[in-house]
Each structure stands twice: as C-alpha cells, then as structure tokens.
Amino acid sequence: MNPAEHGAAVAAETDRFVATVKAADLTTPVPTCPGWTLADLTRHTGSVHRWFSELLRRRIQQPPTSRDVDLRLPADSDGYPDWLADSAAEAAAVFAATDLEAPMWAWGVDQHARFWVRRMLFETLVHRADAELALGLSPRIDRTLAADGIDEFLTNLPFASPFAPLTAQLRAPHRTIRFSCTDGDHAWVVGLRPDGFALVADDAEADATVRGTAADLLLLLYGRLDRHSEAFGLLGDQELLAHWFAHSAF
C-alpha cells in the first residue's frame, strides 16, 4: 500500500469507528484495553489523530520535547464520536498539504512523513476493532490491509522499547519465528538474537510458526486474540512462542 492508500484507509477506518461508537453506550468497558471505556477509546484515537497531525504540520526532524496539542475536546463525552470524525478530517487536510515523501523524524524505521500516516492508520484500525469487540461484534479487516499492518508492526517493533519496554527482553540465541497467512502467500520471519530482534528473509528456516488469516494474525500480534484459539495453528518451539507473546505487547 502507498501513502495515498493509507490516508484513504484512515478516513474509512475512522468512519467505521464513529458509526460503531455513535450508536453505543460510551460507558461500555473495552476488555481489550483494560480500564478503558468506549469514551476513553474514542478520546485516545482522536488524540492520536491530532497529535500526529501536529507532528506532520511541523515536519519535525528530531524527537519532540513536548506532547502538548490543542485537542479541542467537547465538554461532554457524548460529543466524542463527532469530535473523532473531525479529528480524521483534520488529519486528511494535513495529509493533502504535506509532501509525504519528505524526510522527517519518526520513532520507527521509515524516516519520512509517510510513516505517521501509516502509523495513524493501524492505530485507528486496531482501536476500531477494540470498539467492535467491546460490543460483541466480529471485526472485519481487508486481507491486503491486514497484511500491510502485520508488516508495519513487525518492521517497527524493534524500535518500540521507549513505550513498550518489555520488547527489550525479546532476545534469544539465534531463534526464528514465522508468521504465515493461510489466506494468501504472505509470510514474515522474525529473527531473535542475543542483542535484539528484527525481520529476516521470509524463506529462513523457522523454529516456531504461527499460522492464521492475515486479519487474525494482525489482531493476535496486537494482543487482541489468544494464540491458543482455534483460529491459529502453532508449530514448533512453544516456549519460544510464549516468550514472544509475553514480551511483544505494543
């Protein structure tokens, strides 16, 4: 997927999110985000939109020293769904006014403005799924979009330790884990070394394998599904898989 497709998908995912929460009781707990309600989830997602939009406006070249941004929150949480829609509209305007190929600081691998559009997309998508799961709905995720999300997650996870500190413990004496799609030919192999971990060639031999649809694998990687469910096939070193899932929370 390219940056224009990512931007369009942010809008589409936000529309689905807004439609879901607008018809719901915003005090509903969100089990996949312990301690949060749908109101908290909506506020968080809109805040991400506005914060990333501010970073793009400024096209920062080094880590920001402050996270202060004018959220323009409504006085009552009942207004959060419309506020989230406005946040996405603001982000779309920023995308359109920004050279997304321009160099820019990012916490992940891709040091270009486009990083933040892709990151906003999967932040929105996963939290849209959180809202649906909280309401007893089964999230539907396009296969191509899900595969792109898996790639984005696994590419950037090695750099996430500042806000996901357990990832610093993803070490092993040269072990590999394959995540393989059952609804396509996509596969990703993560190599764990004594000094860290990263994606490696997808034809590398794996010590453990997780098989599932692209959509299910994406939600699994984000901790929204249980790897022991019938949705997944688990092969090889189960202790290695337990180590991965215990320390890869994002």
JSON list of C-alpha atoms in Angstrom, two decimals:
[
{"chain": "A", "resi": 1, "resn": "MET", "atom": "CA", "xyz": [0.00, 0.00, 0.00]},
{"chain": "A", "resi": 2, "resn": "ASN", "atom": "CA", "xyz": [1.17, 3.55, -0.72]},
{"chain": "A", "resi": 3, "resn": "PRO", "atom": "CA", "xyz": [0.74, 6.71, 1.39]},
{"chain": "A", "resi": 4, "resn": "ALA", "atom": "CA", "xyz": [-2.34, 7.83, -0.55]},
{"chain": "A", "resi": 5, "resn": "GLU", "atom": "CA", "xyz": [-3.98, 4.46, 0.13]},
{"chain": "A", "resi": 6, "resn": "HIS", "atom": "CA", "xyz": [-3.01, 4.71, 3.79]},
{"chain": "A", "resi": 7, "resn": "GLY", "atom": "CA", "xyz": [-4.58, 8.16, 4.03]},
{"chain": "A", "resi": 8, "resn": "ALA", "atom": "CA", "xyz": [-7.82, 6.97, 2.41]},
{"chain": "A", "resi": 9, "resn": "ALA", "atom": "CA", "xyz": [-7.90, 4.00, 4.76]},
{"chain": "A", "resi": 10, "resn": "VAL", "atom": "CA", "xyz": [-7.53, 6.27, 7.81]},
{"chain": "A", "resi": 11, "resn": "ALA", "atom": "CA", "xyz": [-10.72, 8.02, 6.72]},
{"chain": "A", "resi": 12, "resn": "ALA", "atom": "CA", "xyz": [-12.55, 4.75, 6.06]},
{"chain": "A", "resi": 13, "resn": "GLU", "atom": "CA", "xyz": [-11.49, 3.18, 9.35]},
{"chain": "A", "resi": 14, "resn": "THR", "atom": "CA", "xyz": [-12.49, 6.30, 11.26]},
{"chain": "A", "resi": 15, "resn": "ASP", "atom": "CA", "xyz": [-15.91, 6.30, 9.59]},
{"chain": "A", "resi": 16, "resn": "ARG", "atom": "CA", "xyz": [-16.42, 2.72, 10.77]},
{"chain": "A", "resi": 17, "resn": "PHE", "atom": "CA", "xyz": [-15.20, 3.57, 14.26]},
{"chain": "A", "resi": 18, "resn": "VAL", "atom": "CA", "xyz": [-17.53, 6.58, 14.50]},
{"chain": "A", "resi": 19, "resn": "ALA", "atom": "CA", "xyz": [-20.53, 4.60, 13.25]},
{"chain": "A", "resi": 20, "resn": "THR", "atom": "CA", "xyz": [-19.83, 1.89, 15.83]},
{"chain": "A", "resi": 21, "resn": "VAL", "atom": "CA", "xyz": [-19.49, 4.12, 18.89]},
{"chain": "A", "resi": 22, "resn": "LYS", "atom": "CA", "xyz": [-22.15, 6.65, 17.91]},
{"chain": "A", "resi": 23, "resn": "ALA", "atom": "CA", "xyz": [-24.84, 4.01, 18.35]},
{"chain": "A", "resi": 24, "resn": "ALA", "atom": "CA", "xyz": [-23.35, 2.65, 21.58]},
{"chain": "A", "resi": 25, "resn": "ASP", "atom": "CA", "xyz": [-23.26, 3.43, 25.28]},
{"chain": "A", "resi": 26, "resn": "LEU", "atom": "CA", "xyz": [-19.88, 5.14, 25.68]},
{"chain": "A", "resi": 27, "resn": "THR", "atom": "CA", "xyz": [-19.59, 3.87, 29.26]},
{"chain": "A", "resi": 28, "resn": "THR", "atom": "CA", "xyz": [-19.23, 0.31, 27.88]},
{"chain": "A", "resi": 29, "resn": "PRO", "atom": "CA", "xyz": [-15.96, -1.27, 29.09]},
{"chain": "A", "resi": 30, "resn": "VAL", "atom": "CA", "xyz": [-13.36, -2.24, 26.48]},
{"chain": "A", "resi": 31, "resn": "PRO", "atom": "CA", "xyz": [-11.93, -5.62, 27.55]},
{"chain": "A", "resi": 32, "resn": "THR", "atom": "CA", "xyz": [-9.01, -5.44, 25.11]},
{"chain": "A", "resi": 33, "resn": "CYS", "atom": "CA", "xyz": [-7.93, -2.12, 26.68]},
{"chain": "A", "resi": 34, "resn": "PRO", "atom": "CA", "xyz": [-8.32, -2.87, 30.40]},
{"chain": "A", "resi": 35, "resn": "GLY", "atom": "CA", "xyz": [-9.65, 0.04, 32.43]},
{"chain": "A", "resi": 36, "resn": "TRP", "atom": "CA", "xyz": [-10.95, 1.90, 29.40]},
{"chain": "A", "resi": 37, "resn": "THR", "atom": "CA", "xyz": [-14.50, 2.60, 28.28]},
{"chain": "A", "resi": 38, "resn": "LEU", "atom": "CA", "xyz": [-15.62, 3.34, 24.73]},
{"chain": "A", "resi": 39, "resn": "ALA", "atom": "CA", "xyz": [-15.38, 7.03, 25.63]},
{"chain": "A", "resi": 40, "resn": "ASP", "atom": "CA", "xyz": [-11.73, 6.58, 26.65]},
{"chain": "A", "resi": 41, "resn": "LEU", "atom": "CA", "xyz": [-11.02, 4.63, 23.47]},
{"chain": "A", "resi": 42, "resn": "THR", "atom": "CA", "xyz": [-12.61, 7.29, 21.28]},
{"chain": "A", "resi": 43, "resn": "ARG", "atom": "CA", "xyz": [-10.78, 10.10, 23.03]},
{"chain": "A", "resi": 44, "resn": "HIS", "atom": "CA", "xyz": [-7.46, 8.28, 22.71]},
{"chain": "A", "resi": 45, "resn": "THR", "atom": "CA", "xyz": [-7.89, 7.65, 18.99]},
{"chain": "A", "resi": 46, "resn": "GLY", "atom": "CA", "xyz": [-8.87, 11.23, 18.22]},
{"chain": "A", "resi": 47, "resn": "SER", "atom": "CA", "xyz": [-5.97, 12.47, 20.32]},
{"chain": "A", "resi": 48, "resn": "VAL", "atom": "CA", "xyz": [-3.59, 10.35, 18.26]},
{"chain": "A", "resi": 49, "resn": "HIS", "atom": "CA", "xyz": [-5.03, 11.84, 15.07]},
{"chain": "A", "resi": 50, "resn": "ARG", "atom": "CA", "xyz": [-4.49, 15.38, 16.34]},
{"chain": "A", "resi": 51, "resn": "TRP", "atom": "CA", "xyz": [-1.03, 14.72, 17.74]},
{"chain": "A", "resi": 52, "resn": "PHE", "atom": "CA", "xyz": [0.25, 13.02, 14.58]},
{"chain": "A", "resi": 53, "resn": "SER", "atom": "CA", "xyz": [-1.29, 15.80, 12.50]},
{"chain": "A", "resi": 54, "resn": "GLU", "atom": "CA", "xyz": [0.64, 18.35, 14.56]},
{"chain": "A", "resi": 55, "resn": "LEU", "atom": "CA", "xyz": [3.88, 16.42, 14.04]},
{"chain": "A", "resi": 56, "resn": "LEU", "atom": "CA", "xyz": [3.24, 16.41, 10.29]},
{"chain": "A", "resi": 57, "resn": "ARG", "atom": "CA", "xyz": [2.47, 20.13, 10.22]},
{"chain": "A", "resi": 58, "resn": "ARG", "atom": "CA", "xyz": [5.77, 20.84, 11.95]},
{"chain": "A", "resi": 59, "resn": "ARG", "atom": "CA", "xyz": [7.61, 18.13, 9.99]},
{"chain": "A", "resi": 60, "resn": "ILE", "atom": "CA", "xyz": [9.83, 17.58, 12.99]},
{"chain": "A", "resi": 61, "resn": "GLN", "atom": "CA", "xyz": [13.41, 16.44, 12.46]},
{"chain": "A", "resi": 62, "resn": "GLN", "atom": "CA", "xyz": [14.12, 15.21, 15.98]},
{"chain": "A", "resi": 63, "resn": "PRO", "atom": "CA", "xyz": [12.13, 13.66, 18.84]},
{"chain": "A", "resi": 64, "resn": "PRO", "atom": "CA", "xyz": [9.58, 16.15, 20.20]},
{"chain": "A", "resi": 65, "resn": "THR", "atom": "CA", "xyz": [10.23, 17.54, 23.66]},
{"chain": "A", "resi": 66, "resn": "SER", "atom": "CA", "xyz": [6.55, 18.08, 24.42]},
{"chain": "A", "resi": 67, "resn": "ARG", "atom": "CA", "xyz": [3.32, 16.30, 23.58]},
{"chain": "A", "resi": 68, "resn": "ASP", "atom": "CA", "xyz": [1.14, 19.35, 24.19]},
{"chain": "A", "resi": 69, "resn": "VAL", "atom": "CA", "xyz": [-1.52, 19.80, 21.50]},
{"chain": "A", "resi": 70, "resn": "ASP", "atom": "CA", "xyz": [-4.88, 21.57, 21.50]},
{"chain": "A", "resi": 71, "resn": "LEU", "atom": "CA", "xyz": [-7.33, 18.65, 21.41]},
{"chain": "A", "resi": 72, "resn": "ARG", "atom": "CA", "xyz": [-10.43, 20.87, 21.33]},
{"chain": "A", "resi": 73, "resn": "LEU", "atom": "CA", "xyz": [-12.36, 18.19, 23.19]},
{"chain": "A", "resi": 74, "resn": "PRO", "atom": "CA", "xyz": [-16.12, 18.65, 23.55]},
{"chain": "A", "resi": 75, "resn": "ALA", "atom": "CA", "xyz": [-17.38, 19.38, 27.05]},
{"chain": "A", "resi": 76, "resn": "ASP", "atom": "CA", "xyz": [-19.42, 16.17, 27.15]},
{"chain": "A", "resi": 77, "resn": "SER", "atom": "CA", "xyz": [-18.25, 12.70, 26.11]},
{"chain": "A", "resi": 78, "resn": "ASP", "atom": "CA", "xyz": [-21.43, 12.28, 24.05]},
{"chain": "A", "resi": 79, "resn": "GLY", "atom": "CA", "xyz": [-19.72, 14.57, 21.57]},
{"chain": "A", "resi": 80, "resn": "TYR", "atom": "CA", "xyz": [-16.66, 12.35, 21.23]},
{"chain": "A", "resi": 81, "resn": "PRO", "atom": "CA", "xyz": [-17.80, 10.42, 18.11]},
{"chain": "A", "resi": 82, "resn": "ASP", "atom": "CA", "xyz": [-18.34, 13.64, 16.11]},
{"chain": "A", "resi": 83, "resn": "TRP", "atom": "CA", "xyz": [-15.08, 15.01, 17.52]},
{"chain": "A", "resi": 84, "resn": "LEU", "atom": "CA", "xyz": [-13.28, 11.88, 16.31]},
{"chain": "A", "resi": 85, "resn": "ALA", "atom": "CA", "xyz": [-14.75, 12.40, 12.84]},
{"chain": "A", "resi": 86, "resn": "ASP", "atom": "CA", "xyz": [-13.49, 16.00, 12.93]},
{"chain": "A", "resi": 87, "resn": "SER", "atom": "CA", "xyz": [-10.05, 14.76, 14.02]},
{"chain": "A", "resi": 88, "resn": "ALA", "atom": "CA", "xyz": [-9.86, 12.48, 10.98]},
{"chain": "A", "resi": 89, "resn": "ALA", "atom": "CA", "xyz": [-10.98, 15.32, 8.70]},
{"chain": "A", "resi": 90, "resn": "GLU", "atom": "CA", "xyz": [-8.23, 17.50, 10.13]},
{"chain": "A", "resi": 91, "resn": "ALA", "atom": "CA", "xyz": [-5.71, 14.72, 9.54]},
{"chain": "A", "resi": 92, "resn": "ALA", "atom": "CA", "xyz": [-6.88, 14.31, 5.93]},
{"chain": "A", "resi": 93, "resn": "ALA", "atom": "CA", "xyz": [-6.33, 18.02, 5.32]},
{"chain": "A", "resi": 94, "resn": "VAL", "atom": "CA", "xyz": [-2.83, 17.77, 6.74]},
{"chain": "A", "resi": 95, "resn": "PHE", "atom": "CA", "xyz": [-2.06, 14.72, 4.57]},
{"chain": "A", "resi": 96, "resn": "ALA", "atom": "CA", "xyz": [-3.17, 16.63, 1.48]},
{"chain": "A", "resi": 97, "resn": "ALA", "atom": "CA", "xyz": [-0.99, 19.63, 2.35]},
{"chain": "A", "resi": 98, "resn": "THR", "atom": "CA", "xyz": [2.13, 17.58, 3.18]},
{"chain": "A", "resi": 99, "resn": "ASP", "atom": "CA", "xyz": [4.79, 16.03, 0.98]},
{"chain": "A", "resi": 100, "resn": "LEU", "atom": "CA", "xyz": [4.55, 12.58, 2.47]},
{"chain": "A", "resi": 101, "resn": "GLU", "atom": "CA", "xyz": [7.85, 11.59, 0.84]},
{"chain": "A", "resi": 102, "resn": "ALA", "atom": "CA", "xyz": [9.68, 14.36, 2.72]},
{"chain": "A", "resi": 103, "resn": "PRO", "atom": "CA", "xyz": [12.33, 13.37, 5.29]},
{"chain": "A", "resi": 104, "resn": "MET", "atom": "CA", "xyz": [11.03, 13.53, 8.84]},
{"chain": "A", "resi": 105, "resn": "TRP", "atom": "CA", "xyz": [11.87, 12.12, 12.24]},
{"chain": "A", "resi": 106, "resn": "ALA", "atom": "CA", "xyz": [9.92, 9.02, 13.23]},
{"chain": "A", "resi": 107, "resn": "TRP", "atom": "CA", "xyz": [10.38, 6.55, 16.04]},
{"chain": "A", "resi": 108, "resn": "GLY", "atom": "CA", "xyz": [10.36, 3.64, 13.57]},
{"chain": "A", "resi": 109, "resn": "VAL", "atom": "CA", "xyz": [12.37, 2.61, 10.53]},
{"chain": "A", "resi": 110, "resn": "ASP", "atom": "CA", "xyz": [10.86, 4.88, 7.88]},
{"chain": "A", "resi": 111, "resn": "GLN", "atom": "CA", "xyz": [12.21, 8.40, 8.43]},
{"chain": "A", "resi": 112, "resn": "HIS", "atom": "CA", "xyz": [9.67, 10.12, 6.20]},
{"chain": "A", "resi": 113, "resn": "ALA", "atom": "CA", "xyz": [6.35, 11.89, 6.75]},
{"chain": "A", "resi": 114, "resn": "ARG", "atom": "CA", "xyz": [4.52, 8.87, 5.34]},
{"chain": "A", "resi": 115, "resn": "PHE", "atom": "CA", "xyz": [5.48, 6.90, 8.48]},
{"chain": "A", "resi": 116, "resn": "TRP", "atom": "CA", "xyz": [2.94, 8.87, 10.51]},
{"chain": "A", "resi": 117, "resn": "VAL", "atom": "CA", "xyz": [0.08, 8.28, 8.08]},
{"chain": "A", "resi": 118, "resn": "ARG", "atom": "CA", "xyz": [0.66, 4.53, 8.12]},
{"chain": "A", "resi": 119, "resn": "ARG", "atom": "CA", "xyz": [1.02, 4.53, 11.89]},
{"chain": "A", "resi": 120, "resn": "MET", "atom": "CA", "xyz": [-2.21, 6.52, 12.30]},
{"chain": "A", "resi": 121, "resn": "LEU", "atom": "CA", "xyz": [-3.98, 4.02, 10.07]},
{"chain": "A", "resi": 122, "resn": "PHE", "atom": "CA", "xyz": [-3.18, 0.97, 12.15]},
{"chain": "A", "resi": 123, "resn": "GLU", "atom": "CA", "xyz": [-3.71, 2.79, 15.44]},
{"chain": "A", "resi": 124, "resn": "THR", "atom": "CA", "xyz": [-7.20, 3.62, 14.17]},
{"chain": "A", "resi": 125, "resn": "LEU", "atom": "CA", "xyz": [-7.90, 0.18, 12.73]},
{"chain": "A", "resi": 126, "resn": "VAL", "atom": "CA", "xyz": [-6.93, -1.72, 15.88]},
{"chain": "A", "resi": 127, "resn": "HIS", "atom": "CA", "xyz": [-8.96, 0.59, 18.08]},
{"chain": "A", "resi": 128, "resn": "ARG", "atom": "CA", "xyz": [-11.93, 0.29, 15.73]},
{"chain": "A", "resi": 129, "resn": "ALA", "atom": "CA", "xyz": [-11.62, -3.46, 16.29]},
{"chain": "A", "resi": 130, "resn": "ASP", "atom": "CA", "xyz": [-11.43, -2.84, 20.06]},
{"chain": "A", "resi": 131, "resn": "ALA", "atom": "CA", "xyz": [-14.72, -0.95, 19.90]},
{"chain": "A", "resi": 132, "resn": "GLU", "atom": "CA", "xyz": [-16.39, -3.72, 17.92]},
{"chain": "A", "resi": 133, "resn": "LEU", "atom": "CA", "xyz": [-15.09, -6.44, 20.23]},
{"chain": "A", "resi": 134, "resn": "ALA", "atom": "CA", "xyz": [-16.37, -4.48, 23.23]},
{"chain": "A", "resi": 135, "resn": "LEU", "atom": "CA", "xyz": [-19.83, -4.57, 21.67]},
{"chain": "A", "resi": 136, "resn": "GLY", "atom": "CA", "xyz": [-19.73, -8.28, 20.86]},
{"chain": "A", "resi": 137, "resn": "LEU", "atom": "CA", "xyz": [-19.09, -7.74, 17.16]},
{"chain": "A", "resi": 138, "resn": "SER", "atom": "CA", "xyz": [-16.58, -9.61, 14.99]},
{"chain": "A", "resi": 139, "resn": "PRO", "atom": "CA", "xyz": [-14.14, -7.17, 13.37]},
{"chain": "A", "resi": 140, "resn": "ARG", "atom": "CA", "xyz": [-13.77, -7.46, 9.61]},
{"chain": "A", "resi": 141, "resn": "ILE", "atom": "CA", "xyz": [-10.40, -6.44, 8.18]},
{"chain": "A", "resi": 142, "resn": "ASP", "atom": "CA", "xyz": [-9.49, -6.45, 4.50]},
{"chain": "A", "resi": 143, "resn": "ARG", "atom": "CA", "xyz": [-6.77, -9.03, 3.82]},
{"chain": "A", "resi": 144, "resn": "THR", "atom": "CA", "xyz": [-4.43, -6.64, 1.98]},
{"chain": "A", "resi": 145, "resn": "LEU", "atom": "CA", "xyz": [-4.82, -4.04, 4.70]},
{"chain": "A", "resi": 146, "resn": "ALA", "atom": "CA", "xyz": [-4.19, -6.64, 7.41]},
{"chain": "A", "resi": 147, "resn": "ALA", "atom": "CA", "xyz": [-1.03, -7.87, 5.68]},
{"chain": "A", "resi": 148, "resn": "ASP", "atom": "CA", "xyz": [0.25, -4.32, 5.45]},
{"chain": "A", "resi": 149, "resn": "GLY", "atom": "CA", "xyz": [-0.50, -3.88, 9.15]},
{"chain": "A", "resi": 150, "resn": "ILE", "atom": "CA", "xyz": [1.46, -7.01, 10.07]},
{"chain": "A", "resi": 151, "resn": "ASP", "atom": "CA", "xyz": [4.42, -5.74, 8.08]},
{"chain": "A", "resi": 152, "resn": "GLU", "atom": "CA", "xyz": [4.21, -2.31, 9.72]},
{"chain": "A", "resi": 153, "resn": "PHE", "atom": "CA", "xyz": [4.02, -3.83, 13.20]},
{"chain": "A", "resi": 154, "resn": "LEU", "atom": "CA", "xyz": [6.91, -6.27, 12.80]},
{"chain": "A", "resi": 155, "resn": "THR", "atom": "CA", "xyz": [9.12, -3.76, 10.99]},
{"chain": "A", "resi": 156, "resn": "ASN", "atom": "CA", "xyz": [8.80, -1.13, 13.71]},
{"chain": "A", "resi": 157, "resn": "LEU", "atom": "CA", "xyz": [8.51, -3.27, 16.85]},
{"chain": "A", "resi": 158, "resn": "PRO", "atom": "CA", "xyz": [12.31, -3.45, 17.38]},
{"chain": "A", "resi": 159, "resn": "PHE", "atom": "CA", "xyz": [12.27, 0.33, 17.90]},
{"chain": "A", "resi": 160, "resn": "ALA", "atom": "CA", "xyz": [9.29, 0.44, 20.27]},
{"chain": "A", "resi": 161, "resn": "SER", "atom": "CA", "xyz": [11.09, -0.14, 23.58]},
{"chain": "A", "resi": 162, "resn": "PRO", "atom": "CA", "xyz": [10.72, 3.51, 24.78]},
{"chain": "A", "resi": 163, "resn": "PHE", "atom": "CA", "xyz": [6.96, 2.92, 25.18]},
{"chain": "A", "resi": 164, "resn": "ALA", "atom": "CA", "xyz": [6.85, -0.91, 25.09]},
{"chain": "A", "resi": 165, "resn": "PRO", "atom": "CA", "xyz": [9.73, -1.73, 27.47]},
{"chain": "A", "resi": 166, "resn": "LEU", "atom": "CA", "xyz": [9.17, -5.50, 27.53]},
{"chain": "A", "resi": 167, "resn": "THR", "atom": "CA", "xyz": [10.29, -5.67, 23.90]},
{"chain": "A", "resi": 168, "resn": "ALA", "atom": "CA", "xyz": [13.83, -5.09, 25.15]},
{"chain": "A", "resi": 169, "resn": "GLN", "atom": "CA", "xyz": [13.68, -8.65, 26.50]},
{"chain": "A", "resi": 170, "resn": "LEU", "atom": "CA", "xyz": [12.97, -10.19, 23.09]},
{"chain": "A", "resi": 171, "resn": "ARG", "atom": "CA", "xyz": [16.34, -11.87, 22.91]},
{"chain": "A", "resi": 172, "resn": "ALA", "atom": "CA", "xyz": [17.30, -15.46, 22.14]},
{"chain": "A", "resi": 173, "resn": "PRO", "atom": "CA", "xyz": [20.33, -17.36, 20.87]},
{"chain": "A", "resi": 174, "resn": "HIS", "atom": "CA", "xyz": [19.53, -17.09, 17.15]},
{"chain": "A", "resi": 175, "resn": "ARG", "atom": "CA", "xyz": [15.95, -18.36, 17.05]},
{"chain": "A", "resi": 176, "resn": "THR", "atom": "CA", "xyz": [13.31, -17.62, 14.43]},
{"chain": "A", "resi": 177, "resn": "ILE", "atom": "CA", "xyz": [9.51, -17.32, 14.38]},
{"chain": "A", "resi": 178, "resn": "ARG", "atom": "CA", "xyz": [7.41, -17.41, 11.19]},
{"chain": "A", "resi": 179, "resn": "PHE", "atom": "CA", "xyz": [4.01, -15.73, 10.93]},
{"chain": "A", "resi": 180, "resn": "SER", "atom": "CA", "xyz": [2.29, -17.26, 7.91]},
{"chain": "A", "resi": 181, "resn": "CYS", "atom": "CA", "xyz": [-1.03, -16.31, 6.30]},
{"chain": "A", "resi": 182, "resn": "THR", "atom": "CA", "xyz": [-3.47, -19.09, 5.48]},
{"chain": "A", "resi": 183, "resn": "ASP", "atom": "CA", "xyz": [-5.42, -16.81, 3.10]},
{"chain": "A", "resi": 184, "resn": "GLY", "atom": "CA", "xyz": [-2.51, -15.79, 0.91]},
{"chain": "A", "resi": 185, "resn": "ASP", "atom": "CA", "xyz": [1.21, -16.24, 0.39]},
{"chain": "A", "resi": 186, "resn": "HIS", "atom": "CA", "xyz": [2.35, -13.58, 2.84]},
{"chain": "A", "resi": 187, "resn": "ALA", "atom": "CA", "xyz": [4.84, -14.66, 5.50]},
{"chain": "A", "resi": 188, "resn": "TRP", "atom": "CA", "xyz": [7.15, -12.86, 7.90]},
{"chain": "A", "resi": 189, "resn": "VAL", "atom": "CA", "xyz": [10.09, -14.35, 9.79]},
{"chain": "A", "resi": 190, "resn": "VAL", "atom": "CA", "xyz": [11.44, -12.65, 12.91]},
{"chain": "A", "resi": 191, "resn": "GLY", "atom": "CA", "xyz": [14.96, -13.49, 13.99]},
{"chain": "A", "resi": 192, "resn": "LEU", "atom": "CA", "xyz": [15.77, -13.22, 17.70]},
{"chain": "A", "resi": 193, "resn": "ARG", "atom": "CA", "xyz": [19.44, -12.73, 18.54]},
{"chain": "A", "resi": 194, "resn": "PRO", "atom": "CA", "xyz": [21.29, -12.23, 21.81]},
{"chain": "A", "resi": 195, "resn": "ASP", "atom": "CA", "xyz": [21.40, -8.48, 21.08]},
{"chain": "A", "resi": 196, "resn": "GLY", "atom": "CA", "xyz": [17.90, -7.92, 19.68]},
{"chain": "A", "resi": 197, "resn": "PHE", "atom": "CA", "xyz": [15.42, -8.98, 17.02]},
{"chain": "A", "resi": 198, "resn": "ALA", "atom": "CA", "xyz": [14.32, -7.98, 13.52]},
{"chain": "A", "resi": 199, "resn": "LEU", "atom": "CA", "xyz": [12.63, -9.26, 10.40]},
{"chain": "A", "resi": 200, "resn": "VAL", "atom": "CA", "xyz": [14.80, -11.59, 8.33]},
{"chain": "A", "resi": 201, "resn": "ALA", "atom": "CA", "xyz": [14.37, -13.22, 4.92]},
{"chain": "A", "resi": 202, "resn": "ASP", "atom": "CA", "xyz": [10.96, -14.91, 4.73]},
{"chain": "A", "resi": 203, "resn": "ASP", "atom": "CA", "xyz": [12.49, -18.13, 3.38]},
{"chain": "A", "resi": 204, "resn": "ALA", "atom": "CA", "xyz": [14.56, -18.61, 6.53]},
{"chain": "A", "resi": 205, "resn": "GLU", "atom": "CA", "xyz": [14.00, -21.83, 8.44]},
{"chain": "A", "resi": 206, "resn": "ALA", "atom": "CA", "xyz": [11.77, -21.24, 11.45]},
{"chain": "A", "resi": 207, "resn": "ASP", "atom": "CA", "xyz": [11.99, -22.70, 14.94]},
{"chain": "A", "resi": 208, "resn": "ALA", "atom": "CA", "xyz": [8.32, -21.90, 15.52]},
{"chain": "A", "resi": 209, "resn": "THR", "atom": "CA", "xyz": [5.43, -20.99, 13.24]},
{"chain": "A", "resi": 210, "resn": "VAL", "atom": "CA", "xyz": [2.08, -19.28, 13.77]},
{"chain": "A", "resi": 211, "resn": "ARG", "atom": "CA", "xyz": [-0.47, -19.77, 11.00]},
{"chain": "A", "resi": 212, "resn": "GLY", "atom": "CA", "xyz": [-3.75, -17.86, 10.58]},
{"chain": "A", "resi": 213, "resn": "THR", "atom": "CA", "xyz": [-5.59, -15.48, 8.32]},
{"chain": "A", "resi": 214, "resn": "ALA", "atom": "CA", "xyz": [-3.98, -12.07, 7.82]},
{"chain": "A", "resi": 215, "resn": "ALA", "atom": "CA", "xyz": [-6.75, -10.37, 9.81]},
{"chain": "A", "resi": 216, "resn": "ASP", "atom": "CA", "xyz": [-6.45, -12.79, 12.71]},
{"chain": "A", "resi": 217, "resn": "LEU", "atom": "CA", "xyz": [-2.64, -12.58, 12.73]},
{"chain": "A", "resi": 218, "resn": "LEU", "atom": "CA", "xyz": [-2.81, -8.79, 12.88]},
{"chain": "A", "resi": 219, "resn": "LEU", "atom": "CA", "xyz": [-5.15, -8.87, 15.88]},
{"chain": "A", "resi": 220, "resn": "LEU", "atom": "CA", "xyz": [-3.01, -11.58, 17.50]},
{"chain": "A", "resi": 221, "resn": "LEU", "atom": "CA", "xyz": [0.16, -9.51, 17.19]},
{"chain": "A", "resi": 222, "resn": "TYR", "atom": "CA", "xyz": [-1.62, -6.60, 18.85]},
{"chain": "A", "resi": 223, "resn": "GLY", "atom": "CA", "xyz": [-2.76, -8.85, 21.70]},
{"chain": "A", "resi": 224, "resn": "ARG", "atom": "CA", "xyz": [-6.43, -8.78, 20.73]},
{"chain": "A", "resi": 225, "resn": "LEU", "atom": "CA", "xyz": [-6.73, -12.55, 20.13]},
{"chain": "A", "resi": 226, "resn": "ASP", "atom": "CA", "xyz": [-5.47, -15.58, 22.04]},
{"chain": "A", "resi": 227, "resn": "ARG", "atom": "CA", "xyz": [-2.91, -17.64, 20.16]},
{"chain": "A", "resi": 228, "resn": "HIS", "atom": "CA", "xyz": [-4.41, -20.80, 21.64]},
{"chain": "A", "resi": 229, "resn": "SER", "atom": "CA", "xyz": [-7.76, -20.21, 19.92]},
{"chain": "A", "resi": 230, "resn": "GLU", "atom": "CA", "xyz": [-8.87, -22.39, 17.02]},
{"chain": "A", "resi": 231, "resn": "ALA", "atom": "CA", "xyz": [-8.04, -19.52, 14.65]},
{"chain": "A", "resi": 232, "resn": "PHE", "atom": "CA", "xyz": [-4.33, -20.36, 14.79]},
{"chain": "A", "resi": 233, "resn": "GLY", "atom": "CA", "xyz": [-2.03, -23.23, 14.04]},
{"chain": "A", "resi": 234, "resn": "LEU", "atom": "CA", "xyz": [1.03, -23.28, 16.30]},
{"chain": "A", "resi": 235, "resn": "LEU", "atom": "CA", "xyz": [4.02, -25.34, 15.21]},
{"chain": "A", "resi": 236, "resn": "GLY", "atom": "CA", "xyz": [7.49, -25.88, 16.64]},
{"chain": "A", "resi": 237, "resn": "ASP", "atom": "CA", "xyz": [9.02, -24.42, 19.80]},
{"chain": "A", "resi": 238, "resn": "GLN", "atom": "CA", "xyz": [6.12, -23.45, 22.07]},
{"chain": "A", "resi": 239, "resn": "GLU", "atom": "CA", "xyz": [8.42, -21.93, 24.70]},
{"chain": "A", "resi": 240, "resn": "LEU", "atom": "CA", "xyz": [9.79, -19.58, 22.06]},
{"chain": "A", "resi": 241, "resn": "LEU", "atom": "CA", "xyz": [6.25, -18.53, 21.14]},
{"chain": "A", "resi": 242, "resn": "ALA", "atom": "CA", "xyz": [5.39, -17.98, 24.79]},
{"chain": "A", "resi": 243, "resn": "HIS", "atom": "CA", "xyz": [8.48, -15.79, 25.13]},
{"chain": "A", "resi": 244, "resn": "TRP", "atom": "CA", "xyz": [7.47, -13.75, 22.09]},
{"chain": "A", "resi": 245, "resn": "PHE", "atom": "CA", "xyz": [3.90, -13.12, 23.16]},
{"chain": "A", "resi": 246, "resn": "ALA", "atom": "CA", "xyz": [4.88, -12.33, 26.75]},
{"chain": "A", "resi": 247, "resn": "HIS", "atom": "CA", "xyz": [7.20, -9.54, 25.62]},
{"chain": "A", "resi": 248, "resn": "SER", "atom": "CA", "xyz": [5.84, -8.14, 22.36]},
{"chain": "A", "resi": 249, "resn": "ALA", "atom": "CA", "xyz": [2.87, -6.18, 23.75]},
{"chain": "A", "resi": 250, "resn": "PHE", "atom": "CA", "xyz": [2.53, -2.88, 21.92]}
]
